[in-house]
Coordinates of C-alpha atoms in Angstrom, one line a residue:
M1 CA -1.7 -24.8 -2.2
K2 CA 0.9 -27.5 -2.8
E3 CA -0.6 -28.5 -6.1
K4 CA -0.9 -24.9 -7.4
I5 CA 2.8 -24.2 -6.4
H6 CA 4.0 -27.3 -8.2
R7 CA 2.0 -26.3 -11.3
L8 CA 3.5 -22.9 -11.3
L9 CA 7.1 -24.1 -10.7
S10 CA 6.9 -26.5 -13.6
N11 CA 7.1 -23.4 -15.8
L12 CA 10.3 -22.1 -14.2
E13 CA 12.7 -24.2 -16.3
K14 CA 10.9 -23.2 -19.5
V15 CA 11.0 -19.5 -18.6
E16 CA 14.8 -19.7 -17.8
S17 CA 15.4 -21.4 -21.2
E18 CA 13.4 -18.7 -23.1
L19 CA 15.3 -15.9 -21.3
G20 CA 18.5 -17.3 -22.9
D21 CA 17.0 -17.3 -26.4
P22 CA 18.7 -14.6 -28.6
L23 CA 15.4 -13.8 -30.3
V24 CA 13.9 -13.0 -26.9
L25 CA 16.8 -10.9 -25.9
S26 CA 16.2 -8.7 -28.9
D27 CA 12.6 -8.3 -28.1
K28 CA 12.6 -5.8 -25.1
K29 CA 8.9 -6.1 -24.3
K30 CA 8.9 -9.9 -24.2
Y31 CA 12.2 -10.0 -22.3
R32 CA 10.8 -7.7 -19.6
S33 CA 7.7 -9.8 -19.3
L34 CA 9.7 -13.1 -19.0
A35 CA 12.1 -11.5 -16.6
A36 CA 9.2 -10.4 -14.4
E37 CA 7.7 -13.9 -14.5
H38 CA 11.1 -15.5 -13.7
K39 CA 11.5 -13.2 -10.7
Y40 CA 7.9 -14.1 -9.5
L41 CA 8.5 -17.9 -9.9
T42 CA 11.9 -17.7 -8.2
Q43 CA 10.3 -15.9 -5.2
I44 CA 7.7 -18.7 -5.0
K45 CA 10.4 -21.4 -5.2
E46 CA 12.5 -19.8 -2.5
H47 CA 9.5 -19.5 -0.1
W48 CA 8.2 -23.0 -0.9
D49 CA 11.7 -24.5 -0.3
A50 CA 11.9 -22.6 3.1
F51 CA 8.4 -23.7 4.0
E52 CA 9.1 -27.4 3.3
K53 CA 12.4 -27.2 5.2
C54 CA 10.7 -25.7 8.1
S55 CA 7.9 -28.3 8.0
R56 CA 10.4 -31.1 8.0
A57 CA 12.3 -29.7 11.0
L58 CA 9.0 -29.2 12.8
Q59 CA 8.0 -32.9 12.2
E60 CA 11.4 -34.1 13.4
D61 CA 11.2 -32.1 16.6
R62 CA 7.7 -33.3 17.3
E63 CA 8.8 -36.9 16.8
L64 CA 11.8 -36.4 19.1
S65 CA 9.6 -34.9 21.7
K66 CA 7.6 -38.2 21.9
I67 CA 10.6 -40.3 22.7
E68 CA 12.9 -37.9 24.6
T69 CA 12.9 -38.2 28.4
D70 CA 15.5 -35.6 29.5
P71 CA 13.6 -32.6 30.9
E72 CA 16.2 -30.1 29.7
L73 CA 16.1 -31.4 26.1
L74 CA 12.3 -31.6 26.2
Q75 CA 12.2 -27.9 27.2
M76 CA 14.6 -27.0 24.3
L77 CA 12.5 -29.0 21.8
S78 CA 9.3 -27.3 23.0
E79 CA 10.9 -23.9 22.4
E80 CA 12.1 -25.0 19.0
V81 CA 8.7 -26.3 18.1
L82 CA 7.0 -23.0 19.0
A83 CA 9.5 -21.0 17.0
L84 CA 9.2 -23.3 14.0
E85 CA 5.4 -23.2 14.1
E86 CA 5.5 -19.4 14.1
N87 CA 8.0 -19.3 11.2
R88 CA 6.0 -21.9 9.2
S89 CA 2.8 -19.9 9.7
K90 CA 4.5 -16.7 8.4
L91 CA 5.9 -18.6 5.4
E92 CA 2.5 -20.1 4.6
S93 CA 0.9 -16.6 4.8
R94 CA 3.5 -15.2 2.5
L95 CA 3.0 -18.0 0.0
H96 CA -0.7 -17.4 -0.1
T97 CA 0.1 -13.7 -1.0
L98 CA 2.6 -14.7 -3.6
L99 CA 0.1 -17.1 -5.2
V100 CA -2.1 -14.1 -6.1
P101 CA -1.0 -13.6 -9.8
P102 CA 0.9 -10.5 -10.7
D103 CA -1.1 -7.6 -12.2
P104 CA 0.3 -5.2 -14.8
N105 CA -0.5 -2.3 -12.4
D106 CA 1.3 -3.9 -9.4
S107 CA 4.5 -1.8 -9.6
K108 CA 3.1 1.4 -11.1
N109 CA 3.7 4.6 -9.2
C110 CA 0.8 5.7 -7.1
I111 CA -0.3 9.1 -5.7
I112 CA -1.5 8.8 -2.1
E113 CA -4.0 11.4 -0.9
L114 CA -4.5 11.8 2.8
R115 CA -7.2 14.2 4.0
A116 CA -8.5 15.1 7.5
G117 CA -12.2 14.2 7.9
T118 CA -14.4 14.4 11.1
G119 CA -12.5 15.3 14.2
G120 CA -11.1 18.7 13.5
D121 CA -7.5 19.2 14.8
E122 CA -7.2 15.7 16.0
A123 CA -8.0 14.4 12.4
A124 CA -5.3 16.7 11.0
I125 CA -2.8 15.4 13.5
F126 CA -3.7 11.8 12.6
V127 CA -3.0 12.6 8.9
G128 CA 0.5 13.5 10.0
D129 CA 0.8 10.2 12.0
C130 CA -0.4 8.1 9.0
L131 CA 2.0 10.0 6.7
R132 CA 4.9 8.9 9.0
M133 CA 3.5 5.4 9.1
Y134 CA 3.5 5.2 5.2
H135 CA 7.0 6.7 5.1
Y136 CA 8.2 4.0 7.5
Y137 CA 6.4 1.3 5.5
A138 CA 8.0 2.6 2.2
E139 CA 11.4 2.5 3.8
K140 CA 10.9 -1.2 4.8
M141 CA 9.7 -2.0 1.3
G142 CA 12.5 -0.1 -0.5
W143 CA 10.1 2.3 -2.1
Q144 CA 10.8 6.0 -3.0
V145 CA 8.7 8.8 -1.6
E146 CA 8.1 12.2 -3.2
E147 CA 6.0 14.9 -1.8
L148 CA 3.6 16.6 -4.2
S149 CA 1.4 18.9 -2.2
C150 CA 0.3 19.6 1.4
T151 CA -1.8 22.0 3.5
P152 CA -0.6 22.2 7.0
S153 CA -2.9 22.5 10.0
E154 CA -2.4 25.3 12.5
S155 CA -2.6 22.8 15.4
G156 CA 0.0 20.4 13.8
G157 CA -0.5 17.7 11.2
Y158 CA -2.1 18.4 7.8
K159 CA -5.5 19.1 6.4
E160 CA -4.4 17.2 3.4
Y161 CA -1.2 15.7 2.1
L162 CA -0.4 14.2 -1.4
F163 CA 2.7 12.2 -2.2
V164 CA 4.0 9.7 -4.7
L165 CA 5.2 6.2 -3.9
A166 CA 7.4 4.4 -6.4
G167 CA 8.8 0.9 -6.3
E168 CA 8.2 -2.8 -6.7
N169 CA 4.7 -4.0 -5.9
V170 CA 3.8 -0.5 -4.6
Y171 CA 0.2 -0.5 -6.0
R172 CA -0.3 -4.2 -5.2
F173 CA 0.1 -3.5 -1.5
M174 CA -1.1 0.1 -1.2
K175 CA -4.4 0.0 -3.1
Y176 CA -6.2 -1.5 -0.2
E177 CA -5.2 1.4 2.1
A178 CA -7.9 3.4 0.3
G179 CA -10.9 4.3 2.4
T180 CA -11.7 5.9 5.8
H181 CA -9.3 5.3 8.6
R182 CA -10.7 5.9 12.1
V183 CA -8.6 6.7 15.2
Q184 CA -9.6 6.4 18.8
R185 CA -7.4 8.0 21.4
V186 CA -7.1 10.7 24.1
P187 CA -6.0 13.9 22.4
D188 CA -3.1 15.9 24.0
T189 CA -5.6 18.8 24.5
E190 CA -8.1 16.5 26.4
T191 CA -8.0 17.4 30.1
Q192 CA -10.6 14.8 31.3
G193 CA -8.8 11.9 29.7
R194 CA -11.7 11.0 27.4
V195 CA -11.2 9.0 24.3
H196 CA -12.1 10.9 21.1
T197 CA -12.9 9.4 17.7
S198 CA -11.7 11.1 14.5
A199 CA -11.3 10.0 10.9
I200 CA -9.2 10.6 7.8
T201 CA -9.7 9.5 4.2
V202 CA -7.0 7.9 2.1
A203 CA -7.2 7.6 -1.7
V204 CA -4.7 5.7 -3.9
I205 CA -4.4 6.7 -7.6
I206 CA -2.2 5.2 -10.2
E207 CA 0.1 7.8 -11.8
P208 CA 0.0 7.4 -15.6
D209 CA 3.3 6.1 -17.1
E210 CA 4.7 6.4 -20.6
E211 CA 2.4 3.7 -22.0
E212 CA -0.7 5.4 -20.6
K213 CA -0.4 8.8 -22.3
V214 CA -2.8 11.5 -20.9
E215 CA -3.4 14.3 -23.4
I216 CA -4.6 17.5 -21.8
N217 CA -5.4 20.5 -24.0
E218 CA -4.2 23.8 -22.5
K219 CA -7.5 25.4 -23.7
D220 CA -9.3 23.1 -21.2
L221 CA -7.4 24.5 -18.3
K222 CA -8.2 27.4 -16.0
I223 CA -5.0 28.3 -14.0
D224 CA -5.1 30.6 -11.1
T225 CA -2.2 31.8 -9.0
Y226 CA -2.4 32.9 -5.4
R227 CA -0.2 33.5 -2.3
S228 CA 0.7 30.3 -0.4
S229 CA -0.9 29.8 3.0
G230 CA 0.3 27.6 5.8
A231 CA 0.8 27.3 9.5
G232 CA 2.4 30.8 9.6
G233 CA 5.9 32.1 10.1
Q234 CA 8.7 31.5 7.6
H235 CA 6.7 28.9 5.7
V236 CA 4.2 31.4 4.3
N237 CA 5.2 32.6 0.9
T238 CA 5.0 36.4 0.1
T239 CA 4.7 35.9 -3.7
D240 CA 1.9 34.4 -5.8
S241 CA 3.7 31.1 -6.3
A242 CA 0.8 28.8 -5.4
V243 CA -1.2 27.3 -8.3
R244 CA -4.7 26.1 -8.7
I245 CA -5.5 24.2 -11.9
T246 CA -9.1 23.5 -13.0
H247 CA -9.8 20.9 -15.8
L248 CA -12.9 22.3 -17.3
P249 CA -14.3 19.2 -19.1
T250 CA -14.2 17.1 -15.9
G251 CA -14.4 19.8 -13.2
I252 CA -11.3 18.3 -11.5
V253 CA -9.4 20.9 -9.4
V254 CA -5.9 20.5 -8.1
H255 CA -3.7 23.0 -6.2
C256 CA -0.1 23.0 -5.3
Q257 CA 1.7 25.5 -3.1
D258 CA 4.7 23.7 -1.6
E259 CA 7.4 25.1 -3.9
R260 CA 8.5 28.7 -3.9
S261 CA 8.6 28.6 -7.7
Q262 CA 5.3 29.0 -9.5
I263 CA 6.7 26.9 -12.4
K264 CA 7.5 23.9 -10.1
N265 CA 4.1 24.2 -8.4
R266 CA 2.5 24.0 -11.8
E267 CA 4.5 21.0 -12.8
K268 CA 3.5 19.1 -9.7
G269 CA -0.1 20.2 -10.1
M270 CA -0.2 18.9 -13.7
R271 CA 1.1 15.5 -12.4
I272 CA -1.7 15.3 -10.0
L273 CA -4.2 16.5 -12.6
K274 CA -3.1 13.9 -15.2
A275 CA -3.4 11.1 -12.6
R276 CA -6.9 12.1 -11.7
V277 CA -7.9 12.6 -15.4
A278 CA -6.5 9.1 -16.2
E279 CA -8.4 7.7 -13.3
E280 CA -11.6 9.2 -14.6
K281 CA -10.9 7.5 -17.9
R282 CA -10.3 4.2 -16.2
R283 CA -13.5 4.6 -14.2
R284 CA -15.5 5.1 -17.3
Q285 CA -14.0 2.0 -18.9
H286 CA -14.2 -0.3 -15.9
E287 CA -17.2 -0.2 -13.6
E288 CA -15.4 -2.0 -10.8
I289 CA -12.8 0.8 -10.7
S290 CA -15.5 3.4 -10.5
S291 CA -17.1 1.7 -7.5
M292 CA -13.7 1.2 -5.8
R293 CA -12.9 4.9 -6.2
A294 CA -16.2 5.9 -4.7
A295 CA -15.5 3.6 -1.7
Q296 CA -12.0 5.1 -1.4
I297 CA -13.0 8.7 -0.9
G298 CA -16.1 8.4 1.2
S299 CA -17.2 11.4 3.1
G300 CA -14.6 11.2 5.9
D301 CA -17.4 10.3 8.3
R302 CA -16.5 8.1 11.3
S303 CA -19.0 5.5 10.3
E304 CA -17.5 4.8 6.9
K305 CA -14.5 3.0 8.2
I306 CA -12.2 0.4 6.7
R307 CA -9.8 0.3 9.6
T308 CA -9.8 1.5 13.3
Y309 CA -6.7 2.4 15.2
N310 CA -7.4 2.2 19.0
F311 CA -4.5 3.7 20.9
P312 CA -5.6 2.9 24.5
Q313 CA -5.8 -0.8 23.6
N314 CA -2.8 -0.8 21.2
R315 CA -5.2 -2.4 18.7
V316 CA -5.7 -2.1 15.0
T317 CA -8.7 -3.7 13.3
D318 CA -9.3 -4.0 9.5
H319 CA -13.1 -4.3 9.3
R320 CA -13.1 -5.7 5.7
I321 CA -11.4 -8.9 6.7
N322 CA -12.2 -8.9 10.4
L323 CA -8.5 -8.9 11.3
T324 CA -7.4 -7.5 14.7
L325 CA -3.8 -7.1 15.7
Y326 CA -2.6 -5.9 19.1
N327 CA 0.6 -4.3 17.8
L328 CA -0.6 -0.8 16.9
T329 CA 2.7 0.7 18.1
E330 CA 4.6 -1.3 15.6
V331 CA 2.0 -0.7 12.8
M332 CA 2.4 3.1 13.3
K333 CA 6.2 2.4 12.7
G334 CA 5.5 0.9 9.3
A335 CA 4.7 -2.8 10.2
L336 CA 1.9 -3.0 7.7
A337 CA 3.0 -6.1 5.9
E338 CA 0.7 -8.5 7.8
L339 CA -2.3 -6.3 7.0
S340 CA -1.3 -5.7 3.4
E341 CA -0.6 -9.3 2.5
A342 CA -3.9 -10.5 4.2
L343 CA -5.9 -8.0 2.1
V344 CA -4.2 -9.0 -1.2
S345 CA -5.0 -12.6 -0.5
H346 CA -8.5 -12.0 0.7
Y347 CA -9.6 -9.9 -2.3
Y348 CA -8.1 -12.3 -4.8
Q349 CA -10.0 -15.2 -3.2
K350 CA -13.2 -13.2 -3.0
N351 CA -13.0 -12.0 -6.6
F352 CA -12.0 -15.3 -8.2
D353 CA -13.4 -17.8 -5.7
V354 CA -10.1 -19.7 -5.4

């Protein structure tokens, strides 16, 4: 790790020099690229400096512990060593994640699709729980959240929920959330106290940006309007404002009913459609993306799991990297960084054998 970091940081001075070049300043594309590289290298330098400082302090405390005789001071040093070891471990983990090279797609907006799978009402309730979890995570990461479409469940939660996440490194950390998420807990309606197992599916789709233009011919669209449905009461529309759009060449169908305006529902529906059409195009061009998407959606069956949330044991397990954490309460409040960073590092090492 040390050798790789020093090799990367040797470019920092060169990048800083190029950023001050008037010719670079006049080339917006090159300037953006260099600015992004400078930010990346600066992050590595800051974490590496903190890691080395922590390592030195840890070594000093360990040496002092060997010669110190005062019980009170020894206790203080012991506590400091434990705190420094924990901090050093966190910094090392963060550095491993940072050493995964940036990807052009890292900070692209993504559409997150949550859908209830097996488990009926309990699965729909867990969709709502995961939605809150991702909202909390987005807040911690400084990302923006925008709702696109949802279908509420009569018992609470949602049969499906689609939203957009936007911000720095949003796709870098969210793409590995794709797959089947299994939940084990005692439902509120369970009178015997038995643990039930349910599942939801999560898909993560890059939303096309200005550089990735998606042309959709109006003639290729079949647009139907209908009355919004929901959990009942005031939330159900009395006009045909809901929109279903079918893209005939691909068979992709999207629907949106959240807005009271048919025009707004159509706009949101077209955003979802363009993202899915763009994804289809990427799948045809890149076989690995195709296989990833197939793995993302799954069937919603309990056996096709990437992660299990066990509430009675306060445990969350990511089965792809055999990582188990006993802080499910915190994870459901958005503490996903440890899982996300471990996944980024794991898949980079797996794919590139580093």
